[in-house]
Amino acid sequence: MKRGRILNKDLNEVIASMGHGDLLIVCDAGFPIPPNIRRVDLALEKDYPDLLHVLSLIKEDFIAERVAVAAEMEEFNPKLFKAVKELFAEAKLETIPHEKVLSEMPCKAKAIVRTGAFNPWGNILLFSGVDVPQWFNKEGVKVPPYYQDRMK
């Protein structure tokens, strides 16, 4: 059997297929998912599975270089904003207007993971990164300044 906590085959495939800069959206139960975008639907009932649990599992297998949330989240759902910021503390956190999160960003995603969350502004955009120490560990390779702090 596979090691690791994620058992869902489709979610494992999506994470394994991500390349540097690819967008993975982890969303609430009401997010509009375009029909042509790969969907991993984990939703079973209200708040199950919940957004933060799914995000914490994904974080174990996925390197997020940047994380984006709706600009409105900090004001209208500060508890979720704080939790996402803490969970992805090593990633650059950006905000995007909620309307753009719903309209433009889904079409740019490689895949969208739907949770059962009933959580206002509960749509998290994860931009795939690289394991910097693994990529820059060959003799003669220099680490660019923007990756220096991630060499730990």
Short mmCIF file of C-alpha atoms in Angstrom, two decimals:
data_model
loop_
_atom_site.label_atom_id
_atom_site.label_comp_id
_atom_site.label_asym_id
_atom_site.label_seq_id
_atom_site.Cartn_x
_atom_site.Cartn_y
_atom_site.Cartn_z
CA MET A 1 0.00 0.00 0.00
CA LYS A 2 0.94 3.62 -0.48
CA ARG A 3 2.53 5.54 2.36
CA GLY A 4 1.03 8.87 3.29
CA ARG A 5 -2.36 9.89 4.56
CA ILE A 6 -4.26 10.70 1.37
CA LEU A 7 -6.17 7.63 0.22
CA ASN A 8 -8.25 9.20 -2.57
CA LYS A 9 -6.89 7.99 -5.92
CA ASP A 10 -7.96 11.05 -7.90
CA LEU A 11 -6.49 13.48 -5.39
CA ASN A 12 -3.19 11.59 -5.39
CA GLU A 13 -3.11 11.68 -9.21
CA VAL A 14 -3.80 15.42 -9.29
CA ILE A 15 -1.04 16.21 -6.79
CA ALA A 16 1.42 13.99 -8.65
CA SER A 17 0.60 15.74 -11.95
CA MET A 18 1.28 19.28 -10.72
CA GLY A 19 4.22 21.15 -12.22
CA HIS A 20 5.93 24.33 -11.05
CA GLY A 21 3.44 27.19 -11.21
CA ASP A 22 0.36 25.04 -11.80
CA LEU A 23 -2.80 26.09 -9.97
CA LEU A 24 -4.77 23.78 -7.69
CA ILE A 25 -7.95 25.19 -6.15
CA VAL A 26 -9.36 23.70 -2.97
CA CYS A 27 -12.88 25.02 -2.67
CA ASP A 28 -16.05 25.03 -0.63
CA ALA A 29 -19.20 23.12 -1.53
CA GLY A 30 -20.71 25.95 -3.57
CA PHE A 31 -17.80 26.84 -5.85
CA PRO A 32 -18.63 27.04 -9.58
CA ILE A 33 -16.42 24.43 -11.26
CA PRO A 34 -16.23 24.68 -15.06
CA PRO A 35 -17.11 21.40 -16.82
CA ASN A 36 -13.77 21.24 -18.66
CA ILE A 37 -11.59 21.45 -15.51
CA ARG A 38 -10.61 18.28 -13.66
CA ARG A 39 -12.73 17.93 -10.53
CA VAL A 40 -11.91 15.90 -7.45
CA ASP A 41 -15.17 15.90 -5.55
CA LEU A 42 -14.71 14.97 -1.91
CA ALA A 43 -17.94 16.59 -0.65
CA LEU A 44 -20.22 14.21 1.26
CA GLU A 45 -22.34 16.49 3.44
CA LYS A 46 -22.27 19.94 5.01
CA ASP A 47 -18.74 20.60 6.30
CA TYR A 48 -17.55 17.07 5.59
CA PRO A 49 -14.83 16.94 4.77
CA ASP A 50 -14.03 20.39 6.02
CA LEU A 51 -11.75 22.75 4.16
CA LEU A 52 -8.90 22.98 6.67
CA HIS A 53 -8.64 19.21 7.08
CA VAL A 54 -8.38 18.72 3.32
CA LEU A 55 -5.85 21.56 3.04
CA SER A 56 -3.71 20.10 5.83
CA LEU A 57 -3.63 16.70 4.09
CA ILE A 58 -2.78 18.24 0.72
CA LYS A 59 -0.01 20.31 2.32
CA GLU A 60 1.76 17.10 3.36
CA ASP A 61 2.20 16.06 -0.30
CA PHE A 62 2.12 19.39 -2.15
CA ILE A 63 4.57 22.29 -2.19
CA ALA A 64 2.70 25.57 -2.39
CA GLU A 65 4.96 28.41 -3.46
CA ARG A 66 2.10 30.91 -3.46
CA VAL A 67 -1.34 30.83 -1.89
CA ALA A 68 -4.16 33.16 -2.87
CA VAL A 69 -7.47 33.84 -1.16
CA ALA A 70 -10.36 36.21 -1.76
CA ALA A 71 -9.47 39.75 -0.70
CA GLU A 72 -12.71 39.86 1.28
CA MET A 73 -11.73 36.87 3.44
CA GLU A 74 -9.58 38.81 5.90
CA GLU A 75 -12.47 41.11 6.81
CA PHE A 76 -15.45 38.76 6.54
CA ASN A 77 -13.93 35.42 7.59
CA PRO A 78 -10.87 36.37 9.67
CA LYS A 79 -10.68 33.00 11.44
CA LEU A 80 -10.28 31.16 8.13
CA PHE A 81 -7.84 33.81 6.85
CA LYS A 82 -5.65 33.34 9.93
CA ALA A 83 -5.79 29.53 9.67
CA VAL A 84 -4.77 29.52 6.00
CA LYS A 85 -1.99 32.02 6.67
CA GLU A 86 -0.64 29.82 9.49
CA LEU A 87 -1.01 26.55 7.57
CA PHE A 88 0.92 27.91 4.58
CA ALA A 89 3.30 30.15 6.54
CA GLU A 90 6.22 29.39 4.21
CA ALA A 91 4.30 30.42 1.08
CA LYS A 92 3.70 33.90 -0.26
CA LEU A 93 0.09 34.87 0.56
CA GLU A 94 -1.79 36.96 -1.99
CA THR A 95 -5.32 38.26 -2.18
CA ILE A 96 -7.55 38.37 -5.25
CA PRO A 97 -11.00 39.98 -5.52
CA HIS A 98 -13.67 37.37 -4.76
CA GLU A 99 -15.38 37.92 -8.11
CA LYS A 100 -12.13 37.05 -9.92
CA VAL A 101 -11.68 33.94 -7.72
CA LEU A 102 -15.11 32.77 -8.90
CA SER A 103 -14.96 33.85 -12.53
CA GLU A 104 -11.40 33.89 -13.92
CA MET A 105 -9.33 31.63 -11.70
CA PRO A 106 -11.26 28.35 -12.14
CA CYS A 107 -10.42 28.38 -15.86
CA LYS A 108 -6.71 28.65 -15.02
CA ALA A 109 -6.69 25.71 -12.60
CA LYS A 110 -5.20 22.35 -13.49
CA ALA A 111 -7.69 20.81 -11.07
CA ILE A 112 -10.25 21.81 -8.44
CA VAL A 113 -10.80 19.87 -5.23
CA ARG A 114 -14.32 20.33 -3.85
CA THR A 115 -14.79 19.89 -0.12
CA GLY A 116 -18.04 19.82 1.82
CA ALA A 117 -17.18 23.15 3.45
CA PHE A 118 -19.93 25.67 4.07
CA ASN A 119 -17.35 28.37 4.70
CA PRO A 120 -17.75 31.88 3.26
CA TRP A 121 -14.81 32.80 1.03
CA GLY A 122 -13.55 29.24 1.52
CA ASN A 123 -11.77 28.92 -1.81
CA ILE A 124 -8.02 28.55 -1.59
CA LEU A 125 -5.73 28.84 -4.61
CA LEU A 126 -2.49 26.87 -4.34
CA PHE A 127 0.27 27.57 -6.85
CA SER A 128 2.67 24.67 -7.09
CA GLY A 129 6.30 25.19 -6.18
CA VAL A 130 9.45 23.12 -6.04
CA ASP A 131 11.39 21.56 -3.18
CA VAL A 132 14.17 24.14 -3.32
CA PRO A 133 16.81 22.13 -1.42
CA GLN A 134 16.22 19.16 -3.74
CA TRP A 135 16.42 21.24 -6.93
CA PHE A 136 19.52 23.20 -6.00
CA ASN A 137 21.64 20.47 -4.43
CA LYS A 138 23.93 19.67 -7.34
CA GLU A 139 27.55 20.77 -7.30
CA GLY A 140 28.08 24.00 -9.21
CA VAL A 141 24.43 25.08 -9.12
CA LYS A 142 23.82 28.49 -7.56
CA VAL A 143 20.67 29.27 -5.65
CA PRO A 144 19.04 32.49 -6.88
CA PRO A 145 18.46 35.16 -4.20
CA TYR A 146 14.67 34.69 -4.26
CA TYR A 147 15.09 31.06 -3.14
CA GLN A 148 17.83 31.59 -0.53
CA ASP A 149 15.43 31.63 2.42
CA ARG A 150 13.92 28.31 1.31
CA MET A 151 17.20 26.38 1.37
CA LYS A 152 16.68 25.32 5.00
#
